[in-house]
Amino acid sequence: DVGPGATILDALGRIEDGLAERASNYRGVVFIPIRQLAQLHSLGALLTEPDGTFLTPAGHQVIADAGHQGDNTLFGTTQLGYSIQSSVDLNDYVAQLNRVHNDIRWMAELYMIAVFNKAHTVKATVTGSSL
């Protein structure tokens, strides 16, 4: 916990400081609630890549998702590690025969694991409602 920020900009600054201490020159990831994404974007606090990716002023990637719990907490982490299964599992038991089009649709699954170092993770909470 890098402490509370009185405003969304203050909380983002605390996240940026926390990642600078932990990530050195690596690009981290900042997770924010969708409501806060709209507010930060309207304030001009986020940079936008040509592909539509949002970045913090320090260059960390911003991810906003409806699954993010709470409207006032921001999280940051250094680079994430992941591994994806190399072979695809075709599950024939969920195959669906469409008799109108005479085709079968199979469900394919891959398993993935994501890991991160807890010591390289930061959290800041917005305590005020003003900008």
PDB file of C-alpha atoms in Angstrom:
ATOM      1  CA  ASP A   1       0.000   0.000   0.000  1.00  0.00           C
ATOM      2  CA  VAL A   2       1.630   3.256  -1.144  1.00  0.00           C
ATOM      3  CA  GLY A   3      -0.934   5.348   0.714  1.00  0.00           C
ATOM      4  CA  PRO A   4      -4.160   7.145  -0.037  1.00  0.00           C
ATOM      5  CA  GLY A   5      -4.441   9.893  -2.600  1.00  0.00           C
ATOM      6  CA  ALA A   6      -6.808  12.789  -2.033  1.00  0.00           C
ATOM      7  CA  THR A   7      -7.642  12.828  -5.765  1.00  0.00           C
ATOM      8  CA  ILE A   8      -7.456  10.379  -8.645  1.00  0.00           C
ATOM      9  CA  LEU A   9      -4.380  12.229  -9.948  1.00  0.00           C
ATOM     10  CA  ASP A  10      -2.680  11.970  -6.566  1.00  0.00           C
ATOM     11  CA  ALA A  11      -3.459   8.240  -6.359  1.00  0.00           C
ATOM     12  CA  LEU A  12      -2.078   7.698  -9.869  1.00  0.00           C
ATOM     13  CA  GLY A  13       1.052   9.612  -8.893  1.00  0.00           C
ATOM     14  CA  ARG A  14       1.503   7.359  -5.864  1.00  0.00           C
ATOM     15  CA  ILE A  15       1.162   4.293  -8.096  1.00  0.00           C
ATOM     16  CA  GLU A  16       3.743   5.746 -10.508  1.00  0.00           C
ATOM     17  CA  ASP A  17       6.165   6.429  -7.619  1.00  0.00           C
ATOM     18  CA  GLY A  18       5.655   2.939  -6.219  1.00  0.00           C
ATOM     19  CA  LEU A  19       6.309   1.299  -9.582  1.00  0.00           C
ATOM     20  CA  ALA A  20       9.401   3.465 -10.135  1.00  0.00           C
ATOM     21  CA  GLU A  21      10.853   2.103  -6.897  1.00  0.00           C
ATOM     22  CA  ARG A  22      10.016  -1.497  -7.756  1.00  0.00           C
ATOM     23  CA  ALA A  23      10.150  -1.768 -11.540  1.00  0.00           C
ATOM     24  CA  SER A  24      13.203   0.357 -12.338  1.00  0.00           C
ATOM     25  CA  ASN A  25      12.934   1.031 -16.084  1.00  0.00           C
ATOM     26  CA  TYR A  26      10.530  -1.798 -16.891  1.00  0.00           C
ATOM     27  CA  ARG A  27       7.011  -1.108 -18.091  1.00  0.00           C
ATOM     28  CA  GLY A  28       4.444  -2.031 -15.478  1.00  0.00           C
ATOM     29  CA  VAL A  29       0.699  -2.395 -15.585  1.00  0.00           C
ATOM     30  CA  VAL A  30      -1.793  -0.153 -13.762  1.00  0.00           C
ATOM     31  CA  PHE A  31      -5.271  -1.547 -13.088  1.00  0.00           C
ATOM     32  CA  ILE A  32      -8.021   1.007 -12.532  1.00  0.00           C
ATOM     33  CA  PRO A  33     -11.815   0.954 -12.280  1.00  0.00           C
ATOM     34  CA  ILE A  34     -13.680   1.937 -15.441  1.00  0.00           C
ATOM     35  CA  ARG A  35     -15.131   5.024 -13.744  1.00  0.00           C
ATOM     36  CA  GLN A  36     -11.630   6.216 -12.881  1.00  0.00           C
ATOM     37  CA  LEU A  37     -10.459   5.513 -16.452  1.00  0.00           C
ATOM     38  CA  ALA A  38     -13.071   7.926 -17.774  1.00  0.00           C
ATOM     39  CA  GLN A  39     -12.074  10.544 -15.223  1.00  0.00           C
ATOM     40  CA  LEU A  40      -8.322  10.220 -15.894  1.00  0.00           C
ATOM     41  CA  HIS A  41      -8.906  10.346 -19.640  1.00  0.00           C
ATOM     42  CA  SER A  42     -11.099  13.450 -19.386  1.00  0.00           C
ATOM     43  CA  LEU A  43      -8.374  15.138 -17.304  1.00  0.00           C
ATOM     44  CA  GLY A  44      -5.816  14.411 -20.020  1.00  0.00           C
ATOM     45  CA  ALA A  45      -3.755  12.338 -17.577  1.00  0.00           C
ATOM     46  CA  LEU A  46      -3.384   9.326 -19.886  1.00  0.00           C
ATOM     47  CA  LEU A  47      -1.441   8.943 -23.098  1.00  0.00           C
ATOM     48  CA  THR A  48      -2.964   6.995 -25.972  1.00  0.00           C
ATOM     49  CA  GLU A  49      -0.967   4.704 -28.267  1.00  0.00           C
ATOM     50  CA  PRO A  50      -1.978   4.471 -31.956  1.00  0.00           C
ATOM     51  CA  ASP A  51      -3.544   1.054 -31.262  1.00  0.00           C
ATOM     52  CA  GLY A  52      -5.780   2.579 -28.552  1.00  0.00           C
ATOM     53  CA  THR A  53      -3.746   1.357 -25.568  1.00  0.00           C
ATOM     54  CA  PHE A  54      -3.743   3.783 -22.646  1.00  0.00           C
ATOM     55  CA  LEU A  55      -0.493   4.616 -20.868  1.00  0.00           C
ATOM     56  CA  THR A  56       0.272   6.494 -17.676  1.00  0.00           C
ATOM     57  CA  PRO A  57       2.580   9.523 -17.939  1.00  0.00           C
ATOM     58  CA  ALA A  58       5.507   7.257 -16.941  1.00  0.00           C
ATOM     59  CA  GLY A  59       4.625   4.787 -19.715  1.00  0.00           C
ATOM     60  CA  HIS A  60       2.921   1.994 -17.769  1.00  0.00           C
ATOM     61  CA  GLN A  61       0.085   0.206 -19.551  1.00  0.00           C
ATOM     62  CA  VAL A  62      -3.394   0.946 -18.187  1.00  0.00           C
ATOM     63  CA  ILE A  63      -6.019  -1.770 -17.910  1.00  0.00           C
ATOM     64  CA  ALA A  64      -9.611  -1.048 -16.904  1.00  0.00           C
ATOM     65  CA  ASP A  65     -12.144  -3.816 -16.601  1.00  0.00           C
ATOM     66  CA  ALA A  66     -15.648  -4.246 -15.250  1.00  0.00           C
ATOM     67  CA  GLY A  67     -14.306  -7.036 -13.029  1.00  0.00           C
ATOM     68  CA  HIS A  68     -12.230  -4.550 -11.040  1.00  0.00           C
ATOM     69  CA  GLN A  69     -13.758  -4.382  -7.570  1.00  0.00           C
ATOM     70  CA  GLY A  70     -14.446  -0.981  -6.052  1.00  0.00           C
ATOM     71  CA  ASP A  71     -14.451   2.484  -7.540  1.00  0.00           C
ATOM     72  CA  ASN A  72     -11.628   4.003  -5.543  1.00  0.00           C
ATOM     73  CA  THR A  73      -8.656   1.623  -5.614  1.00  0.00           C
ATOM     74  CA  LEU A  74      -5.847   1.547  -8.175  1.00  0.00           C
ATOM     75  CA  PHE A  75      -3.307  -1.254  -8.415  1.00  0.00           C
ATOM     76  CA  GLY A  76       0.034  -1.425 -10.166  1.00  0.00           C
ATOM     77  CA  THR A  77       2.385  -4.308 -10.814  1.00  0.00           C
ATOM     78  CA  THR A  78       5.652  -4.806 -12.583  1.00  0.00           C
ATOM     79  CA  GLN A  79       5.817  -7.091 -15.571  1.00  0.00           C
ATOM     80  CA  LEU A  80       3.556 -10.122 -15.487  1.00  0.00           C
ATOM     81  CA  GLY A  81       4.809 -13.570 -16.352  1.00  0.00           C
ATOM     82  CA  TYR A  82       2.602 -16.077 -18.102  1.00  0.00           C
ATOM     83  CA  SER A  83       2.647 -19.460 -19.738  1.00  0.00           C
ATOM     84  CA  ILE A  84       0.124 -20.885 -22.170  1.00  0.00           C
ATOM     85  CA  GLN A  85      -0.388 -24.561 -22.873  1.00  0.00           C
ATOM     86  CA  SER A  86       1.173 -25.527 -26.194  1.00  0.00           C
ATOM     87  CA  SER A  87      -1.522 -27.896 -27.458  1.00  0.00           C
ATOM     88  CA  VAL A  88      -5.179 -27.152 -28.018  1.00  0.00           C
ATOM     89  CA  ASP A  89      -7.790 -29.400 -26.395  1.00  0.00           C
ATOM     90  CA  LEU A  90     -10.797 -29.991 -28.606  1.00  0.00           C
ATOM     91  CA  ASN A  91     -13.753 -30.935 -26.476  1.00  0.00           C
ATOM     92  CA  ASP A  92     -15.966 -33.079 -28.658  1.00  0.00           C
ATOM     93  CA  TYR A  93     -18.454 -33.554 -25.821  1.00  0.00           C
ATOM     94  CA  VAL A  94     -19.566 -29.940 -26.264  1.00  0.00           C
ATOM     95  CA  ALA A  95     -19.731 -30.143 -30.036  1.00  0.00           C
ATOM     96  CA  GLN A  96     -22.925 -28.672 -31.394  1.00  0.00           C
ATOM     97  CA  LEU A  97     -24.420 -29.997 -34.602  1.00  0.00           C
ATOM     98  CA  ASN A  98     -26.261 -27.299 -36.477  1.00  0.00           C
ATOM     99  CA  ARG A  99     -28.669 -29.202 -38.757  1.00  0.00           C
ATOM    100  CA  VAL A 100     -29.677 -26.037 -40.636  1.00  0.00           C
ATOM    101  CA  HIS A 101     -26.106 -25.334 -41.832  1.00  0.00           C
ATOM    102  CA  ASN A 102     -24.897 -28.945 -41.553  1.00  0.00           C
ATOM    103  CA  ASP A 103     -21.829 -28.068 -39.505  1.00  0.00           C
ATOM    104  CA  ILE A 104     -20.363 -28.941 -36.167  1.00  0.00           C
ATOM    105  CA  ARG A 105     -18.811 -26.371 -33.863  1.00  0.00           C
ATOM    106  CA  TRP A 106     -16.158 -27.541 -31.454  1.00  0.00           C
ATOM    107  CA  MET A 107     -15.053 -25.833 -28.312  1.00  0.00           C
ATOM    108  CA  ALA A 108     -11.292 -25.401 -28.065  1.00  0.00           C
ATOM    109  CA  GLU A 109      -9.560 -24.716 -24.764  1.00  0.00           C
ATOM    110  CA  LEU A 110      -6.111 -23.596 -23.769  1.00  0.00           C
ATOM    111  CA  TYR A 111      -4.911 -23.287 -20.213  1.00  0.00           C
ATOM    112  CA  MET A 112      -2.900 -20.305 -19.053  1.00  0.00           C
ATOM    113  CA  ILE A 113      -1.254 -19.328 -15.813  1.00  0.00           C
ATOM    114  CA  ALA A 114      -0.286 -15.755 -14.908  1.00  0.00           C
ATOM    115  CA  VAL A 115       2.197 -14.962 -12.150  1.00  0.00           C
ATOM    116  CA  PHE A 116       3.442 -11.788 -10.521  1.00  0.00           C
ATOM    117  CA  ASN A 117       5.756 -10.931  -7.661  1.00  0.00           C
ATOM    118  CA  LYS A 118       3.760  -9.611  -4.671  1.00  0.00           C
ATOM    119  CA  ALA A 119       6.759  -7.535  -3.603  1.00  0.00           C
ATOM    120  CA  HIS A 120       6.452  -5.641  -6.897  1.00  0.00           C
ATOM    121  CA  THR A 121       2.765  -4.784  -6.518  1.00  0.00           C
ATOM    122  CA  VAL A 122       1.377  -1.449  -5.283  1.00  0.00           C
ATOM    123  CA  LYS A 123      -2.053  -0.160  -4.288  1.00  0.00           C
ATOM    124  CA  ALA A 124      -3.426   3.349  -3.802  1.00  0.00           C
ATOM    125  CA  THR A 125      -6.897   4.439  -2.760  1.00  0.00           C
ATOM    126  CA  VAL A 126      -8.676   7.641  -3.754  1.00  0.00           C
ATOM    127  CA  THR A 127     -10.025   9.214  -0.567  1.00  0.00           C
ATOM    128  CA  GLY A 128     -11.677  12.351  -1.938  1.00  0.00           C
ATOM    129  CA  SER A 129     -14.249  12.971  -4.626  1.00  0.00           C
ATOM    130  CA  SER A 130     -12.762  16.164  -6.050  1.00  0.00           C
ATOM    131  CA  LEU A 131     -10.384  16.336  -8.969  1.00  0.00           C
TER     132      LEU A 131
END
